[in-house]
Coordinates of C-alpha atoms in Angstrom, one line a residue:
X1 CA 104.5 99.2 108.6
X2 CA 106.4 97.2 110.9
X3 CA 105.2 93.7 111.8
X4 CA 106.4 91.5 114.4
X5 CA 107.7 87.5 114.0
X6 CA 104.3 87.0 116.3
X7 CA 102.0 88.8 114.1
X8 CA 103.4 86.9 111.2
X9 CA 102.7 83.4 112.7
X10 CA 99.0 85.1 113.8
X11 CA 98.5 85.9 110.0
X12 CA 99.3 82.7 108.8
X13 CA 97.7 80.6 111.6
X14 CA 94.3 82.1 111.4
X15 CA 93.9 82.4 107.8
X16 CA 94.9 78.6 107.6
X17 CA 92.5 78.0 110.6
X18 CA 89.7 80.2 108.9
X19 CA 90.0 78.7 105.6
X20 CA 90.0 75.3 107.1
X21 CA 86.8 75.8 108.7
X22 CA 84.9 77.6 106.1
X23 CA 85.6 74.8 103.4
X24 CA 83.1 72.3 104.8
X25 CA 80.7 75.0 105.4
X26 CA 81.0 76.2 101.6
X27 CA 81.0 72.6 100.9
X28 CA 77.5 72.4 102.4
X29 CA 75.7 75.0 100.4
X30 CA 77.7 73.8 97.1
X31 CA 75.8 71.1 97.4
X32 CA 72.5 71.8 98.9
X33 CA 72.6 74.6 95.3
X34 CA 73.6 72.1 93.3
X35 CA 76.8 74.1 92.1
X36 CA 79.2 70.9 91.3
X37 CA 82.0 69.9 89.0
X38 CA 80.0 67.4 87.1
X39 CA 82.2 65.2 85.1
X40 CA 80.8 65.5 81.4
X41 CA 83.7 66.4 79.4
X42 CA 86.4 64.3 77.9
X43 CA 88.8 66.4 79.7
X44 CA 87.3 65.8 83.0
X45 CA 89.8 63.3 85.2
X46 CA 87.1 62.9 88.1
X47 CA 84.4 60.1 88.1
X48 CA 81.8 61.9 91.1
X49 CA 80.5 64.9 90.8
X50 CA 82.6 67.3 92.9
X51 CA 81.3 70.6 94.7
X52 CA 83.0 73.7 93.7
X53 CA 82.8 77.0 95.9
X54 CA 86.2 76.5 97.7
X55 CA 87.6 79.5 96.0
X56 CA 84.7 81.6 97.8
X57 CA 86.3 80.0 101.0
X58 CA 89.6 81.1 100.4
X59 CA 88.9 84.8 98.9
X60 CA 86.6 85.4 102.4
X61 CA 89.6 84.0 104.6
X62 CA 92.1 86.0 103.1
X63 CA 89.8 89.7 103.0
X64 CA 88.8 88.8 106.5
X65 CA 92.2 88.2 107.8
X66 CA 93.9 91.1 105.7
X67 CA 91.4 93.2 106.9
X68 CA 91.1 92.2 110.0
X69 CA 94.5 92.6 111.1
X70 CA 94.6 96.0 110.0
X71 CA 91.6 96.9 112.3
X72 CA 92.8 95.5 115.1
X73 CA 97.2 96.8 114.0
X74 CA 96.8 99.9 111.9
X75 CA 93.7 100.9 110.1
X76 CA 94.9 103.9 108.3
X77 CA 93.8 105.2 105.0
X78 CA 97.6 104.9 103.0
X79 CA 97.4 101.2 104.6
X80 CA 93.9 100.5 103.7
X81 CA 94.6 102.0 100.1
X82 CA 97.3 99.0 99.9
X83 CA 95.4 95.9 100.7
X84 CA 93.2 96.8 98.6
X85 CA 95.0 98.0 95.8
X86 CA 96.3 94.1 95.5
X87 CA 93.8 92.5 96.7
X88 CA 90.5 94.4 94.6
X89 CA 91.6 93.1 91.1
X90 CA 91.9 90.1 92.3
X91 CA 88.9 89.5 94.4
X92 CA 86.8 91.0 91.3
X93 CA 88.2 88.7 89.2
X94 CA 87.1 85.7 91.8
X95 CA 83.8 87.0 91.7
X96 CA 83.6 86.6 87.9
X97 CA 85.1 83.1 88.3
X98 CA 82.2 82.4 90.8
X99 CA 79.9 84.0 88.2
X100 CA 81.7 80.9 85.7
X101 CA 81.6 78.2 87.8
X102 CA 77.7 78.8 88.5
X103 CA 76.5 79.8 84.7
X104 CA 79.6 78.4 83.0
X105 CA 80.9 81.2 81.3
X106 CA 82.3 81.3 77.8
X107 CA 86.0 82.0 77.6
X108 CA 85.9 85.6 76.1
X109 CA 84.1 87.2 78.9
X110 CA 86.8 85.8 81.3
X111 CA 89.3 87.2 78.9
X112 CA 88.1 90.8 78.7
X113 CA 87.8 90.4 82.8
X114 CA 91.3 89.3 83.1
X115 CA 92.4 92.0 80.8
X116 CA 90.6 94.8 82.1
X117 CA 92.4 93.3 85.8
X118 CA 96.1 93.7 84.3
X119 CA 94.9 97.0 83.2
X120 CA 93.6 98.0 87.0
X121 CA 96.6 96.2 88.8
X122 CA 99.3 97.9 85.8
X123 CA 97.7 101.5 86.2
X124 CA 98.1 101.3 90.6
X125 CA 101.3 100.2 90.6
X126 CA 103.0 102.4 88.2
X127 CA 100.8 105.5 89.1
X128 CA 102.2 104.8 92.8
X129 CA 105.2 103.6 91.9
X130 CA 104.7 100.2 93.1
X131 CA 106.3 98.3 90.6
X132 CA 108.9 95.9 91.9
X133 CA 111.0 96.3 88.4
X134 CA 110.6 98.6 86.3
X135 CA 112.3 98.8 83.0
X136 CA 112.0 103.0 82.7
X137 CA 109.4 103.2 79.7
X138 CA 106.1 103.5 81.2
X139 CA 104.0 102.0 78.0
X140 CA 106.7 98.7 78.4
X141 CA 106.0 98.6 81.9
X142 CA 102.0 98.9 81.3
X143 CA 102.1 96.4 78.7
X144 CA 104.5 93.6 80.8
X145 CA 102.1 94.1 83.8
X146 CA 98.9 93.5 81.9
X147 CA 100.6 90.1 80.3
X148 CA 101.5 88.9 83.4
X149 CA 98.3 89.2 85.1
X150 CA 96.2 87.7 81.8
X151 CA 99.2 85.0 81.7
X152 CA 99.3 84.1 85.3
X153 CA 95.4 84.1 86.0
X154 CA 95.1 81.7 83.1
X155 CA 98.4 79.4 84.2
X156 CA 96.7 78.7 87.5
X157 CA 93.0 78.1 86.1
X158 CA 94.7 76.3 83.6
X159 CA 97.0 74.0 86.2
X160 CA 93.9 73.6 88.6
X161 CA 93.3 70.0 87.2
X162 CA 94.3 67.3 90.3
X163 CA 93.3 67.5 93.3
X164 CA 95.3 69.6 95.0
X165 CA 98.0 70.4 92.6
X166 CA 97.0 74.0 92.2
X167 CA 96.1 74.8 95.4
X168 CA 99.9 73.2 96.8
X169 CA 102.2 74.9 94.2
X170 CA 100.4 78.6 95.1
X171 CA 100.8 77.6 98.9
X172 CA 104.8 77.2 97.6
X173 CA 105.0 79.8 95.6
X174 CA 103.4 82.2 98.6
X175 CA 105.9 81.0 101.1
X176 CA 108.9 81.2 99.1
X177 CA 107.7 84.8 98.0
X178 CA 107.3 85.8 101.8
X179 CA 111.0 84.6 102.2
X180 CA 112.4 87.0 99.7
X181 CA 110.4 89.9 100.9
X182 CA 111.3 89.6 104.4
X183 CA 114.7 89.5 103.2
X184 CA 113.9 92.6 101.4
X185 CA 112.0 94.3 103.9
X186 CA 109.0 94.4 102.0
X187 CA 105.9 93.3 104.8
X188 CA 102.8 94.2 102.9
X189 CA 104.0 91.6 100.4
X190 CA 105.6 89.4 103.1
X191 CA 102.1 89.2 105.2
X192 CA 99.8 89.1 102.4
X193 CA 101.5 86.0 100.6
X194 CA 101.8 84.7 104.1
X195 CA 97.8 84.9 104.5
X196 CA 97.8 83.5 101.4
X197 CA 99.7 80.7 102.0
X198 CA 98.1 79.8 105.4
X199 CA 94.4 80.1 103.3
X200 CA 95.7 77.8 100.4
X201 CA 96.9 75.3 103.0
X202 CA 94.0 75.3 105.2
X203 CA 91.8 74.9 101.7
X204 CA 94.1 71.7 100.9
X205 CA 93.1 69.9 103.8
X206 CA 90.0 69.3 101.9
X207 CA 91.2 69.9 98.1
X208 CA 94.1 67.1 98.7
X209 CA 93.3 63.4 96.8
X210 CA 90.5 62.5 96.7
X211 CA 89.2 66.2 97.4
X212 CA 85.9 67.0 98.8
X213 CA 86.0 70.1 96.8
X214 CA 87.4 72.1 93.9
X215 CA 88.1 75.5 94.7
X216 CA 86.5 76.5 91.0
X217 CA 87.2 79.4 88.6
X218 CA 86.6 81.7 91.6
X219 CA 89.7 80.3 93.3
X220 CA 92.3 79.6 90.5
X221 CA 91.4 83.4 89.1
X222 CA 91.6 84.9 92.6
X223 CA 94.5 83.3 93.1
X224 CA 95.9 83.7 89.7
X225 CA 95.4 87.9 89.8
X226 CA 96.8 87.8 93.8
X227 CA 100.1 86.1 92.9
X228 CA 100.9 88.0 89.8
X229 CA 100.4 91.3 91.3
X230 CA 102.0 90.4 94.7
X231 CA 104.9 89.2 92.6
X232 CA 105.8 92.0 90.3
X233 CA 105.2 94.0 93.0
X234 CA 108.5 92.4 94.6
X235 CA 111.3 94.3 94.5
X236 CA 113.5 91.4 95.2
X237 CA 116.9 93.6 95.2
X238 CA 119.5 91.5 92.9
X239 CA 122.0 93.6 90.9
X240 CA 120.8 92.8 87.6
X241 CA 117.8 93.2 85.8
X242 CA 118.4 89.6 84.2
X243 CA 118.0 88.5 87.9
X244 CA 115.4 90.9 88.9
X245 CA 112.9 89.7 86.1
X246 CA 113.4 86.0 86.8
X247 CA 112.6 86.2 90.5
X248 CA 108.6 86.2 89.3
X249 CA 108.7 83.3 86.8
X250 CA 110.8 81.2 88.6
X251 CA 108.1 81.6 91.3
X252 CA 105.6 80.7 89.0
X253 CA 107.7 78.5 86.9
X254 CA 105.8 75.4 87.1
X255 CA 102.6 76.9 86.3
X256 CA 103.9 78.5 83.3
X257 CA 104.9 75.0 82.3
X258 CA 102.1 73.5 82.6
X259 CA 100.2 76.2 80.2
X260 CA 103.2 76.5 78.3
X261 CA 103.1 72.6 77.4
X262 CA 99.2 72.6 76.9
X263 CA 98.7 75.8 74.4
X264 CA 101.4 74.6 72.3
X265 CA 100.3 70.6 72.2
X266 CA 96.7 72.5 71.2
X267 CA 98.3 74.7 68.4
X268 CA 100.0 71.7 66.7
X269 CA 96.5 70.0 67.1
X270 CA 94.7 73.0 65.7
X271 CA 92.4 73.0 68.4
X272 CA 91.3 76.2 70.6
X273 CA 94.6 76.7 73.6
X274 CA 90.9 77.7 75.8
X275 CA 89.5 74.2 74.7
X276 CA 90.1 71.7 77.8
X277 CA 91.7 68.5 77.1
X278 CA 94.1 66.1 78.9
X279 CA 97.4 67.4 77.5
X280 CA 98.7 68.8 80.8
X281 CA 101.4 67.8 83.1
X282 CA 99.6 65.8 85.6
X283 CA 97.4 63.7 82.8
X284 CA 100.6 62.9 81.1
X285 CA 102.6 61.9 84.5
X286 CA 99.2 59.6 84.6
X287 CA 99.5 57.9 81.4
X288 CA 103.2 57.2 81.9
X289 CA 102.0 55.1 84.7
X290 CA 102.5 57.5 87.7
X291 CA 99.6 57.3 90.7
X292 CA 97.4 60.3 91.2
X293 CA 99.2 60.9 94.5
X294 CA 102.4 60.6 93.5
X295 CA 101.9 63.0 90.4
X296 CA 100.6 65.7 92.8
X297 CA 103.8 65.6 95.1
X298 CA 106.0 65.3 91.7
X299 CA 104.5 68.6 90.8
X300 CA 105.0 70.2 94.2
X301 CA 108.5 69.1 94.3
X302 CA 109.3 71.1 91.0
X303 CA 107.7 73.9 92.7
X304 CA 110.0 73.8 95.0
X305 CA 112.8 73.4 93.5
X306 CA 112.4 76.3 91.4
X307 CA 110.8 78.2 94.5
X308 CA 114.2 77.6 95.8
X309 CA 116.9 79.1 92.7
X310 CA 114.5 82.0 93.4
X311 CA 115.5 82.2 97.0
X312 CA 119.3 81.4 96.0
X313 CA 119.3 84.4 93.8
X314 CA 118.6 86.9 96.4
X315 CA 120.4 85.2 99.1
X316 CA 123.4 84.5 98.2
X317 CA 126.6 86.2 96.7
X318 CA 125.4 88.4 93.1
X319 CA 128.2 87.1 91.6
X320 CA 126.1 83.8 91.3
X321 CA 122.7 85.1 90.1
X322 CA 123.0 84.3 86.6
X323 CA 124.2 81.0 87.5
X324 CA 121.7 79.6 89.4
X325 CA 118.9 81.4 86.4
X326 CA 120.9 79.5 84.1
X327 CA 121.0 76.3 86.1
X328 CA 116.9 77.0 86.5
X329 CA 117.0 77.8 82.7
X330 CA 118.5 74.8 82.0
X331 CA 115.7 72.5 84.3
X332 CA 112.9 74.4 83.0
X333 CA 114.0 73.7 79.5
X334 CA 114.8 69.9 79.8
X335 CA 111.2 69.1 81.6
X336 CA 109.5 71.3 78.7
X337 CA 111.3 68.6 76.2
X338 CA 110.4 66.1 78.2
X339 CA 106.7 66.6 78.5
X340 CA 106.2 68.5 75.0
X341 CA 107.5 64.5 73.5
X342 CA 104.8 62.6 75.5
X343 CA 101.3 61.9 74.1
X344 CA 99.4 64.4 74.3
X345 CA 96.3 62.5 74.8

């Protein structure tokens, strides 16, 4: 599948344009159902009721554009088969995030959805062998896939708590992961995390402080099972297997953070890691005295720095992979201190 710089732009500008303009319209019949983030929780930071159904927006602008573009480029069976082979899993598991964020769900049926996802997504890939890095034992390969996907879809449900914090950090994580595939010749990953990125940036023109919407379970899950399939899919071509492994998480590394911070502050509490609560990176950059605004663009700014040692692991000389993980290491590590020693409420 060959793609030109033009159709690239195309794929990114109409899925941000589409996105954009199906938000307000998704915003319309949140409200006129009555399907809103109502603040009744201790672990609720809004004050309004908020109306949730922007993940709907964003799973239609990126099947339409996806698809779409094939109809109009290449509609062939083996490329068909490939869009949806990434992008099924994840759009069921959106669908069962809508089914949350109408009924409110209880958190094992999300878990057995999310499981039964990493199954789908581990079985494709390796059955086609898909799978950007393989380690060469097929039951360690089935069994990394489906942690990822369970990990990652909760990570980004889990960091969906400021406006706009989610939705920003998966717009970074999408671009920097359409970087390293170009640079590995890999376009069905490059143009699908470049739809993504355009829909999550068209979303955040109305999910940015003080949002208009929330994008719901439907987003952060759809969003959750897309990036952790596109990126194990990645082959991202380092020399190592240390370097090929990190490329993932240190596209994801915030994220992982953020959950990483929150289950263990809960386990030392002895409260359910599923129970919400205000023990997450942007409520503890709050209570330290940081503005809403500012936190947000904090947490973007990690994003992008470790968006970036993931680019300068591919890109530059192999001599220097395992010096910029370690270097990334080393970051991740100090911030995880850092947070884990603040209040937790």
């Amino acid at each position: 599948m060959i793609i030109t710089q033009l159709q690239y732009f195309l794929l990114f500008v109409t899925s941000y344009a589409l996105v954009g303009v199906l938000t307000p319209v998704m915003r319309k019949i949140a409200l006129s159902k009555d399907i809103l983030d109502r603040p009744n929780s201790a672990h609720k930071s809004h004050s309004q009721p908020t109306p949730y159904l922007g993940g709907v927006a964003i799973i239609l602008g990126v099947v339409t554009i996806t698809y779409g573009s094939l109809l109009i480029s290449d509609l062939s069976f083996k490329n068909f088969w490939l869009a949806t082979s990434i992008l099924g899993p994840a759009v069921a598991m959106g669908l069962i995030g809508l089914w949350d964020d109408v009924k409110q769900l209880p958190p094992l049926p999300r878990f057995i959805g999310q499981t039964i996802a990493g199954v789908v997504v581990a079985i494709v890939l390796i059955s086609s062998d898909n799978l950007g890095n393989p380690t060469g034992s097929t039951p360690l390969d089935i069994f990394i896939s489906i942690v990822w996907v369970v990990g990652i879809c909760n990570s980004i449900n889990f960091f969906d708590n400021l406006d706009g914090g989610a939705t920003g950090t998966s717009a970074i994580s999408a671009i920097a992961l359409t970087f390293i595939a170009l640079n590995g010749d890999q376009s069905l990953i490059a143009s699908l995390s470049l739809v993504l990125a355009g829909a999550t940036l068209g979303f955040l023109i109305w999910n940015r402080s003080p949002a208009k919407i929330y994008m719901g379970d439907a987003g952060a899950l759809f969003l959750g099972v897309l990036l952790a399939t596109l990126t194990i899919r990645l082959n991202p071509g380092t020399n190592s297997i240390i370097a090929s492994f990190s490329i993932p998480v240190l596209l994801l590394a915030v994220p992982i953070l953020d959950t990483s911070v929150a289950v263990i502050s809960r386990l030392r509490r002895k409260t359910s890691p599923f129970q919400g609560g205000k023990d997450h990176l942007s409520h503890r950059l709050i209570r330290a005295g940081v503005s809403r605004k500012l936190t947000v663009i904090i947490l973007w700014l990690f994003s992008i720095i470790f968006s970036l040692f993931a680019i300068w692991v591919v890109s530059f000389d192999s001599s220097y992979e395992l010096l910029w993980i370690l270097l990334a290491s080393l970051l991740w590590v100090a911030l995880f201190i850092r947070f884990i020693a603040t209040p937790d409420e």
